[in-house]
Amino acid sequence: MKRDLDLIRNILLTIEEAPSGLYLQPDDFLPVCDDLDKIVFHLELLDDAGFIKSIDASMALCDSVVVKRMTFAGCDYLDAVRDKAIWERIREKLAPFSGQVSLEIVKELGISLVKQQLMS
């Protein structure tokens, strides 16, 4: 399964909008993606990247990942890609690469575009 940068952004936006202290299960992300396997895969990637803290609940009677919260690194990434206009510009710049670049590059590009707006 390929990493989907739009889904990563939408998952982080969903986590940010959730009430504090509320644990989120994969089903909670169905409004942004209708494929639970894809959601779980991306939640695991976000945990691997240190963008979220999650609980492995695969032995419980629920989905395999439960999101506790977004981390500081996740907040920084989201701050760089949150703005819809900035996100569209990022996607345009990534188009020649089929959108498959590291999250660090996406974040740096977002920060660069935000800085350009601040300086103009």
Coordinates of C-alpha atoms in Angstrom, one line a residue:
M1 CA 0.0 0.0 0.0
K2 CA 1.3 3.4 -0.9
R3 CA 1.5 6.3 1.5
D4 CA -1.2 8.9 0.7
L5 CA -0.1 12.5 1.7
D6 CA -3.7 13.8 1.4
L7 CA -4.9 11.2 3.8
I8 CA -2.1 11.9 6.3
R9 CA -3.1 15.5 6.3
N10 CA -6.8 14.7 6.7
I11 CA -6.1 12.3 9.5
L12 CA -4.1 14.9 11.4
L13 CA -6.8 17.5 10.8
T14 CA -9.4 15.1 12.2
I15 CA -7.2 14.4 15.3
E16 CA -6.7 18.1 15.9
E17 CA -10.5 18.7 15.8
A18 CA -11.3 15.9 18.2
P19 CA -12.1 16.8 21.8
S20 CA -9.2 16.6 24.1
G21 CA -8.9 13.2 25.9
L22 CA -11.0 11.4 23.3
Y23 CA -9.3 8.3 21.9
L24 CA -10.0 7.8 18.2
Q25 CA -10.5 4.5 16.4
P26 CA -10.1 3.9 12.7
D27 CA -13.9 4.2 12.2
D28 CA -13.6 7.8 13.3
F29 CA -11.7 8.6 10.2
L30 CA -14.3 7.1 7.7
P31 CA -15.4 10.6 6.8
V32 CA -12.0 11.2 5.2
C33 CA -11.4 7.7 3.7
D34 CA -13.8 4.8 3.3
D35 CA -11.1 2.1 3.4
L36 CA -10.4 0.9 7.0
D37 CA -7.3 -1.0 6.0
K38 CA -5.8 2.1 4.4
I39 CA -6.7 4.2 7.5
V40 CA -5.1 1.7 9.9
F41 CA -2.0 1.6 7.6
H42 CA -1.7 5.4 7.7
L43 CA -2.3 5.6 11.5
E44 CA 0.5 3.1 11.9
L45 CA 2.8 5.2 9.6
L46 CA 1.9 8.3 11.6
D47 CA 2.8 6.5 14.8
D48 CA 6.1 5.2 13.3
A49 CA 6.9 8.8 12.2
G50 CA 6.3 10.1 15.7
F51 CA 3.3 12.3 14.6
I52 CA 0.8 10.5 16.8
K53 CA 0.7 8.4 20.0
S54 CA -1.4 5.4 19.6
I55 CA -2.2 2.1 21.4
D56 CA -2.0 -1.2 19.7
A57 CA -5.4 -2.7 20.3
S58 CA -5.1 -5.6 17.9
M59 CA -5.7 -8.1 20.7
A60 CA -8.8 -6.3 21.9
L61 CA -12.3 -6.6 20.4
C62 CA -11.8 -3.4 18.4
D63 CA -9.8 -2.1 15.5
S64 CA -6.0 -2.5 15.7
V65 CA -5.0 1.1 16.4
V66 CA -6.4 3.6 18.8
V67 CA -5.1 7.2 18.6
K68 CA -4.4 8.8 21.9
R69 CA -3.2 12.2 20.7
M70 CA -1.1 14.1 18.2
T71 CA 2.6 14.7 19.2
F72 CA 4.6 17.9 19.0
A73 CA 6.1 16.7 15.7
G74 CA 2.6 16.0 14.4
C75 CA 1.5 19.5 15.3
D76 CA 4.5 21.0 13.6
Y77 CA 3.9 19.0 10.4
L78 CA 0.2 20.0 10.4
D79 CA 1.0 23.6 11.0
A80 CA 3.2 23.5 7.8
V81 CA 0.4 21.9 5.7
R82 CA -2.8 23.0 7.3
D83 CA -3.7 26.0 5.0
K84 CA -5.6 24.8 2.0
A85 CA -3.9 27.2 -0.4
I86 CA -0.5 26.2 0.9
W87 CA -1.4 22.5 0.6
E88 CA -2.5 22.9 -3.0
R89 CA 0.8 24.6 -3.8
I90 CA 2.7 21.8 -2.1
R91 CA 0.8 19.2 -4.2
E92 CA 1.6 21.2 -7.4
K93 CA 5.3 21.2 -6.6
L94 CA 5.2 17.5 -5.7
A95 CA 3.3 16.4 -8.9
P96 CA 6.5 15.6 -10.9
F97 CA 7.5 13.2 -8.1
S98 CA 4.1 11.4 -8.1
G99 CA 3.6 12.9 -4.6
Q100 CA 5.9 10.3 -3.1
V101 CA 8.5 12.2 -1.1
S102 CA 9.4 12.1 2.5
L103 CA 7.2 13.8 5.1
E104 CA 10.2 15.9 6.1
I105 CA 10.4 17.3 2.6
V106 CA 6.7 18.0 2.5
K107 CA 7.0 19.8 5.9
E108 CA 10.0 21.8 4.8
L109 CA 8.2 22.8 1.6
G110 CA 5.2 23.9 3.6
I111 CA 7.3 25.9 6.0
S112 CA 9.1 27.6 3.0
L113 CA 5.7 28.5 1.4
V114 CA 4.4 29.9 4.7
K115 CA 7.6 32.0 5.2
Q116 CA 7.1 33.4 1.7
Q117 CA 3.6 34.5 2.6
L118 CA 4.8 36.1 5.8
M119 CA 7.6 38.0 4.0
S120 CA 5.4 39.4 1.3

